[in-house]
Amino acid sequence: MSDLMVASALTELRRLVLTDASAEPAQMSLQLRTLQRRGLSKLDLVVQLERIRARNDAQNEDEQTEENAILALELVEGASHLGLSWDAVQTAVAWVPLAVKFSQLQAGAVHALSASDLLPSRPVMRAGVVHQGLVNRQWELLVKREYKPTTADFFRAPKAGLTTRPAALLSPGDRLVYEGLAEAVAIASSTVLPPHVVWPRGRDTSGTHSDFVNAPQAWDSEFVIRTDISNFYESVDHAYLSVVIGNHLGLRGAFPIALEAFLNSVMRSEVGLPQGPLGSDVLASAYLVDIDQELVRRNWPIARYADDILIGASSIEQARARLRDLEGLLRERGLSLANEKTRILRTSTYRGALDSEESRRLREKVHKEVARWFDEHPDPRYEGIVDAMELPEQLQWDVLYHQSVSWEEVLAEISDRTLPPWIRAYERVYSAEARRLAGGGYPDAPEALSAGDLKECFLFMSTDVGRIDLHDTHAVIDWHPTLVRDVSAYLRARAAVEAETEAVAEFLIQRLGREHGNDLEMAWLLAPAVENQRLARLLKIALKAAVAAIDRPLTAATAFRALDNIGVFADGSDSAVLERFTPALGMEVVLSRNRYNPDSGPRPIEEAPNPS
C-alpha cells in the first residue's frame, strides 16, 4: 500500500473520531486494523490519536470527539473483542511484506525446498518448477497481505550422550519467507564477516571443516584453545539478533522488526532458531558478527566454524585470559561455552590430541583381527595389507568425525582397498561390542567402543554386508542414537542383497513394535524401505500400522513414502492420508513424491515492487 493510501486511512480515522455522532466501534476497528496491517505500530496509532485529543482540548473541547478518541485508544489497546492484537503473528503480518523482496523470495526458494539434512533424503525439486508455482503464489499472498506465519512442527533430534536437541519443520509459506529473509542476511553478511569465519559465510559453502581444523598450523601460537558454544541455535535471542542485523549488516527499517516477529511467531518463543532450515545457519553466523569483529580488533589468532571456535595464545595464562574474555562477550547475549568440550592444548600436540585414544584403541583391535584372519587364511596376495589399508588422515577428519564428505564419496575412494580381511575385522570388533551392550554392558566402560569407533565400523561393514547379528544392533542404537543414520545406511546396503532383505525386514518390524522410541530415529531406520520395493512389500502390514499411528508423525511420513512407491495408494486413498499431516510435514511428503504440477498454481508473474 502506498504512502497516499496510508494517508487516506489516517484521514478516515480522523473523520471517525471528529464526527459529531458516536463512532461505530466496528468501523473504527476496521480503520485501525487497516493502518496496523500497513506497518503502523501501537505507538504510532496512540500518537495519532493523542494529537487529535490535544488539538480538541486546545480548540473545541468537544465531548463527543473525546469519547470517540477514547474508544479508538481502547481498541488500540485491545480492550474488547473488536480490539487490535499486537502479538508476534499480527506484527509479522504487518511487517514481513515490507521486508521481503521478490528477488530474495525467488533466490531463497532453492534453499527453502531443499531436503533437510535432519530427515531421510528425498528428491530435490527443480528450480524452474519452484519459481513458476510456489514462489509466485507466496508473493501474491504477501502483496495482498494475506500471508500469516504459523507455529513450526517441533521434534527432537538425537545428540551425543543420550540427549536430544530441538528441530523444526516450517510450513511451505514460512519456509519461503524464512529463506527469503535469510537471503538478505546472507548477502549483507558475506562481505562483513571477518575471514576467520570459515562457515557459514552467507550462502557460501566452500569453507570446509578441514580448513577450520587446519587453521592453527598457520599461527605463531604456543597454545590452541578448542571450544564451542553450548546449545547455540537454541539460545539465539530474536530481539538481539534483530539489533545486530540492523546495526552491523545495515538491514534497517522494516527488516529487523519483520525478522524478529517472524521468528517469535514460528518458534512460539522469543529465543531459538529453527534447526533444520538452511537459513538458520546464515542467521546463527550473523548473530556473532560483532563478536567476530571485536576479536579481529584485538588481533587474536582465531577460526570459527558455526559454533566451533579455535583461538591461539602465546602462553597458558594468555589462553585462560582469552577464554574468560570470550565467555564475557558471549554472556552479554545469553550464550555460554560448553565446558566439556573446552580444551587448552599445545599447538605441537593439537592434531595428535584430536586423534583420540579411543580411535587408536579401535585400530589396534582391528589390526589384531586382521592378523588373526591372515593366520586363518594364509595367502601371499595379502602380504602388507594391514599397512596398505590405513585410512588417510584427511579422510578420517572429513568423514569419520566431521561428516563434511558424503558416504558415497568415501566408499568410492576406498572401495578398491576394502578387502575381505579388513571388513571381517571390523565386523568382529563391532559384533563383540554389540553383544556386550546387549548383555547389559555400559558405553562408558573402559573397554567400550566410542560412537566414532562404531561409525567407522558401519562405514566398512556397509561395503560387504550380512555377517553381523542385527538383533544386537538394537542395543547399539539405544546407547548411541546419533548413529541412526549410519545404521540406516548399513540397512540400505544389506537390504539390497536379496538374501538379506528378510533379515532387515525382521529387524525393522521388531523396532517398530517397541512402545517407546524417538520418532526421528524410526523415520531414519525405515528410510531403506523407501528405496527398496521388496523390503517395503515385506514390511507392508507394519508400514500401514505406522502410517495410522498419530504419535510418530515423522515415522508415518516415511512409511507413507515407502507404501506410495509400491503403489498402495494408486486407488486415490492417498488424499485422506495426506490430510492428516500438518502443512509442514505434508509438504515434505509431497516434495518427496516429486509430483508437483506447476499448472496447478498461478501462472508466472512479473516481479513487482515491494508492497508498501
Coordinates of C-alpha atoms in Angstrom, one line a residue, residues 190-456:
S190 CA 29.1 -12.3 3.3
T191 CA 31.1 -9.1 3.0
V192 CA 31.0 -8.1 6.7
L193 CA 32.1 -11.4 8.4
P194 CA 35.8 -11.5 9.0
P195 CA 38.0 -14.0 7.1
H196 CA 38.4 -16.2 10.1
V197 CA 34.7 -17.3 9.9
V198 CA 35.2 -20.4 7.8
W199 CA 31.5 -21.4 7.6
P200 CA 28.8 -20.3 7.1
R201 CA 29.6 -17.1 5.2
G202 CA 26.2 -16.2 3.9
R203 CA 25.3 -18.9 1.3
D204 CA 28.9 -19.7 0.6
T205 CA 29.6 -23.3 1.4
S206 CA 33.2 -23.5 0.1
G207 CA 34.7 -23.4 3.6
T208 CA 35.2 -26.9 5.0
H209 CA 35.8 -28.3 8.4
S210 CA 39.2 -29.3 7.3
D211 CA 40.0 -25.6 6.6
F212 CA 38.9 -24.9 10.1
V213 CA 40.9 -27.6 12.0
N214 CA 44.0 -26.8 9.9
A215 CA 43.9 -23.1 10.7
P216 CA 46.2 -23.2 13.8
Q217 CA 49.1 -24.6 11.6
A218 CA 49.5 -21.0 10.2
W219 CA 49.6 -19.4 13.6
D220 CA 52.6 -18.4 15.6
S221 CA 51.0 -19.6 18.8
E222 CA 52.3 -21.9 21.5
F223 CA 48.8 -22.9 22.6
V224 CA 45.4 -23.6 20.9
I225 CA 42.1 -23.2 22.7
R226 CA 39.4 -25.5 21.3
T227 CA 35.8 -24.8 22.4
D228 CA 32.3 -24.4 21.1
I229 CA 29.1 -22.6 22.2
S230 CA 26.7 -24.6 24.2
N231 CA 23.2 -25.1 22.7
F232 CA 23.9 -22.3 20.2
Y233 CA 20.9 -22.4 17.9
E234 CA 18.5 -22.9 20.8
S235 CA 19.9 -19.8 22.6
V236 CA 19.8 -17.1 19.8
D237 CA 17.7 -14.2 21.1
H238 CA 15.5 -12.8 18.4
A239 CA 15.5 -9.3 19.7
Y240 CA 19.3 -9.2 20.0
L241 CA 19.6 -10.8 16.5
S242 CA 17.4 -8.0 15.0
V243 CA 19.6 -5.4 16.7
V244 CA 22.8 -7.0 15.4
I245 CA 21.5 -7.3 11.9
G246 CA 20.3 -3.7 11.9
N247 CA 23.5 -2.2 13.4
H248 CA 26.2 -4.3 11.8
L249 CA 24.7 -5.5 8.5
G250 CA 22.8 -2.4 7.5
L251 CA 19.4 -4.1 7.2
R252 CA 17.3 -1.4 8.9
G253 CA 13.8 -0.1 8.5
A254 CA 11.2 -2.9 8.4
F255 CA 13.6 -5.7 8.2
P256 CA 14.7 -6.2 11.8
I257 CA 11.1 -5.9 13.0
A258 CA 9.9 -8.4 10.4
L259 CA 12.6 -10.9 11.2
E260 CA 12.0 -10.7 15.0
A261 CA 8.2 -11.0 14.6
F262 CA 8.5 -13.9 12.2
L263 CA 10.9 -15.9 14.5
N264 CA 8.7 -15.2 17.5
S265 CA 5.7 -16.5 15.6
V266 CA 7.1 -19.7 14.1
M267 CA 9.2 -20.6 17.2
R268 CA 6.4 -19.8 19.7
S269 CA 9.2 -18.2 21.8
E270 CA 11.5 -15.2 21.8
V271 CA 14.6 -17.4 21.7
G272 CA 15.9 -20.1 19.4
L273 CA 16.3 -20.6 15.6
P274 CA 14.5 -23.5 13.8
Q275 CA 17.1 -26.2 13.4
G276 CA 16.9 -27.9 10.0
P277 CA 16.3 -25.0 7.6
L278 CA 19.5 -23.8 5.9
G279 CA 18.6 -20.2 6.7
S280 CA 19.3 -20.8 10.4
D281 CA 23.0 -21.4 9.6
V282 CA 23.1 -17.9 7.9
L283 CA 21.3 -16.2 10.8
A284 CA 23.3 -18.0 13.5
S285 CA 26.6 -16.9 12.0
A286 CA 25.4 -13.3 11.6
Y287 CA 24.4 -13.3 15.3
L288 CA 28.1 -13.4 16.2
V289 CA 29.4 -10.8 13.6
D290 CA 30.1 -8.1 16.1
I291 CA 31.9 -10.5 18.4
D292 CA 34.0 -11.7 15.4
Q293 CA 34.8 -8.1 14.6
E294 CA 35.8 -7.4 18.2
L295 CA 38.2 -10.4 18.3
V296 CA 39.8 -9.2 15.0
R297 CA 40.3 -5.8 16.6
R298 CA 42.1 -7.5 19.4
N299 CA 44.3 -9.3 16.9
W300 CA 43.5 -12.8 18.2
P301 CA 44.5 -15.8 16.1
I302 CA 41.1 -17.3 15.6
A303 CA 39.0 -19.6 13.4
R304 CA 35.2 -20.2 13.7
Y305 CA 33.1 -22.9 12.1
A306 CA 29.5 -22.2 13.1
D307 CA 29.7 -22.6 16.9
D308 CA 33.1 -24.4 16.9
I309 CA 35.9 -22.0 17.8
L310 CA 39.7 -22.2 17.8
I311 CA 41.9 -19.5 19.4
G312 CA 45.7 -19.1 19.5
A313 CA 47.6 -18.0 22.6
S314 CA 51.3 -17.5 23.5
S315 CA 51.1 -18.8 27.0
I316 CA 48.8 -20.8 29.3
E317 CA 48.0 -17.6 31.2
Q318 CA 47.0 -15.8 28.0
A319 CA 44.9 -18.7 26.9
R320 CA 43.0 -18.7 30.2
A321 CA 42.5 -14.9 30.0
R322 CA 41.2 -15.1 26.4
L323 CA 38.8 -17.8 27.5
R324 CA 37.5 -15.5 30.2
D325 CA 37.2 -12.6 27.8
L326 CA 35.3 -14.8 25.2
E327 CA 32.9 -16.0 27.9
G328 CA 32.2 -12.4 28.9
L329 CA 31.4 -11.4 25.3
L330 CA 29.1 -14.3 24.9
R331 CA 27.4 -13.9 28.2
E332 CA 26.1 -10.5 27.2
R333 CA 23.7 -12.2 24.8
G334 CA 22.8 -15.2 26.8
L335 CA 25.4 -17.6 25.3
S336 CA 28.0 -19.8 27.1
L337 CA 30.8 -22.1 26.2
A338 CA 30.5 -25.9 26.5
N339 CA 32.8 -26.7 29.4
E340 CA 33.0 -30.4 28.5
K341 CA 34.3 -29.5 25.0
T342 CA 36.7 -26.7 26.0
R343 CA 40.4 -27.6 26.0
I344 CA 43.7 -25.7 26.0
L345 CA 46.4 -27.7 24.0
R346 CA 49.9 -27.1 22.9
T347 CA 50.0 -26.4 19.2
S348 CA 52.6 -29.1 18.7
T349 CA 50.2 -31.7 20.1
Y350 CA 46.9 -30.2 18.8
R351 CA 46.4 -32.5 15.9
G352 CA 47.5 -35.6 17.8
A353 CA 45.1 -34.8 20.6
L354 CA 42.2 -34.9 18.1
D355 CA 43.2 -38.4 17.1
S356 CA 41.6 -39.7 20.2
E357 CA 42.8 -42.6 22.4
E358 CA 39.5 -44.4 21.6
S359 CA 40.3 -44.3 17.9
R360 CA 43.8 -45.6 18.4
R361 CA 42.4 -48.5 20.5
L362 CA 39.9 -49.3 17.8
R363 CA 42.7 -49.5 15.2
E364 CA 44.7 -51.8 17.5
K365 CA 41.7 -54.1 17.8
V366 CA 41.1 -54.1 14.0
H367 CA 44.8 -54.8 13.4
K368 CA 44.7 -57.8 15.7
E369 CA 41.6 -59.2 13.9
V370 CA 43.2 -58.7 10.5
A371 CA 46.3 -60.5 11.7
R372 CA 44.1 -63.3 13.0
W373 CA 42.4 -63.5 9.6
F374 CA 45.8 -63.8 8.0
D375 CA 46.7 -66.7 10.3
E376 CA 43.5 -68.5 9.3
H377 CA 43.7 -67.7 5.6
P378 CA 47.4 -67.8 4.5
D379 CA 47.7 -66.2 1.1
P380 CA 50.7 -64.3 -0.4
R381 CA 48.4 -61.8 -2.1
Y382 CA 47.5 -60.3 1.3
E383 CA 51.1 -59.5 2.4
G384 CA 51.3 -56.0 3.7
I385 CA 47.6 -55.4 3.6
V386 CA 47.5 -54.1 7.2
D387 CA 49.6 -51.1 6.3
A388 CA 48.0 -50.6 2.9
M389 CA 44.5 -50.4 4.4
E390 CA 45.2 -47.5 6.8
L391 CA 42.6 -44.8 6.2
P392 CA 44.1 -41.4 5.0
E393 CA 44.3 -38.9 7.8
Q394 CA 42.3 -36.3 5.8
L395 CA 39.6 -38.9 5.2
Q396 CA 39.4 -39.6 9.0
W397 CA 38.8 -35.9 9.6
D398 CA 36.3 -35.2 6.9
V399 CA 34.2 -38.3 7.2
L400 CA 34.5 -40.1 10.5
Y401 CA 34.4 -37.1 12.7
H402 CA 33.1 -34.0 10.9
Q403 CA 30.8 -35.5 8.2
S404 CA 31.9 -32.9 5.6
V405 CA 32.3 -35.7 3.0
S406 CA 29.4 -37.9 2.0
W407 CA 29.3 -41.7 2.4
E408 CA 29.1 -42.1 -1.4
E409 CA 32.4 -40.2 -1.8
V410 CA 34.1 -42.2 0.9
L411 CA 33.0 -45.5 -0.4
A412 CA 34.1 -44.5 -4.0
E413 CA 37.5 -43.6 -2.7
I414 CA 38.2 -46.7 -0.5
S415 CA 36.2 -49.4 -2.4
D416 CA 39.3 -50.7 -4.1
R417 CA 41.0 -51.2 -0.7
T418 CA 38.2 -52.7 1.3
L419 CA 39.5 -56.2 1.1
P420 CA 37.7 -59.1 3.0
P421 CA 40.1 -59.4 5.9
W422 CA 39.8 -55.8 6.8
I423 CA 36.0 -55.9 6.6
R424 CA 35.8 -59.1 8.6
A425 CA 37.9 -57.5 11.3
Y426 CA 35.5 -54.5 11.7
E427 CA 32.6 -57.0 11.8
R428 CA 34.2 -58.9 14.6
V429 CA 35.1 -55.8 16.6
Y430 CA 31.6 -54.4 16.1
S431 CA 29.8 -57.7 17.0
A432 CA 31.8 -58.0 20.2
E433 CA 30.8 -54.5 21.3
A434 CA 27.1 -55.0 20.2
R435 CA 26.9 -58.3 22.2
R436 CA 28.5 -56.6 25.2
L437 CA 25.9 -53.8 25.1
A438 CA 23.0 -56.2 24.5
G439 CA 24.2 -58.2 27.5
G440 CA 23.9 -55.2 29.9
G441 CA 27.3 -53.5 29.3
Y442 CA 27.6 -49.8 29.5
P443 CA 29.0 -47.5 26.8
D444 CA 31.4 -45.7 29.3
A445 CA 33.2 -48.9 30.3
P446 CA 37.0 -48.9 29.8
E447 CA 36.8 -51.5 27.0
A448 CA 33.9 -49.8 25.2
L449 CA 34.0 -48.5 21.7
S450 CA 33.1 -44.9 21.2
A451 CA 30.3 -43.6 18.9
G452 CA 33.1 -42.6 16.4
D453 CA 34.5 -46.1 16.5
L454 CA 31.2 -47.6 15.8
K455 CA 30.6 -45.1 13.0
E456 CA 33.9 -46.3 11.4

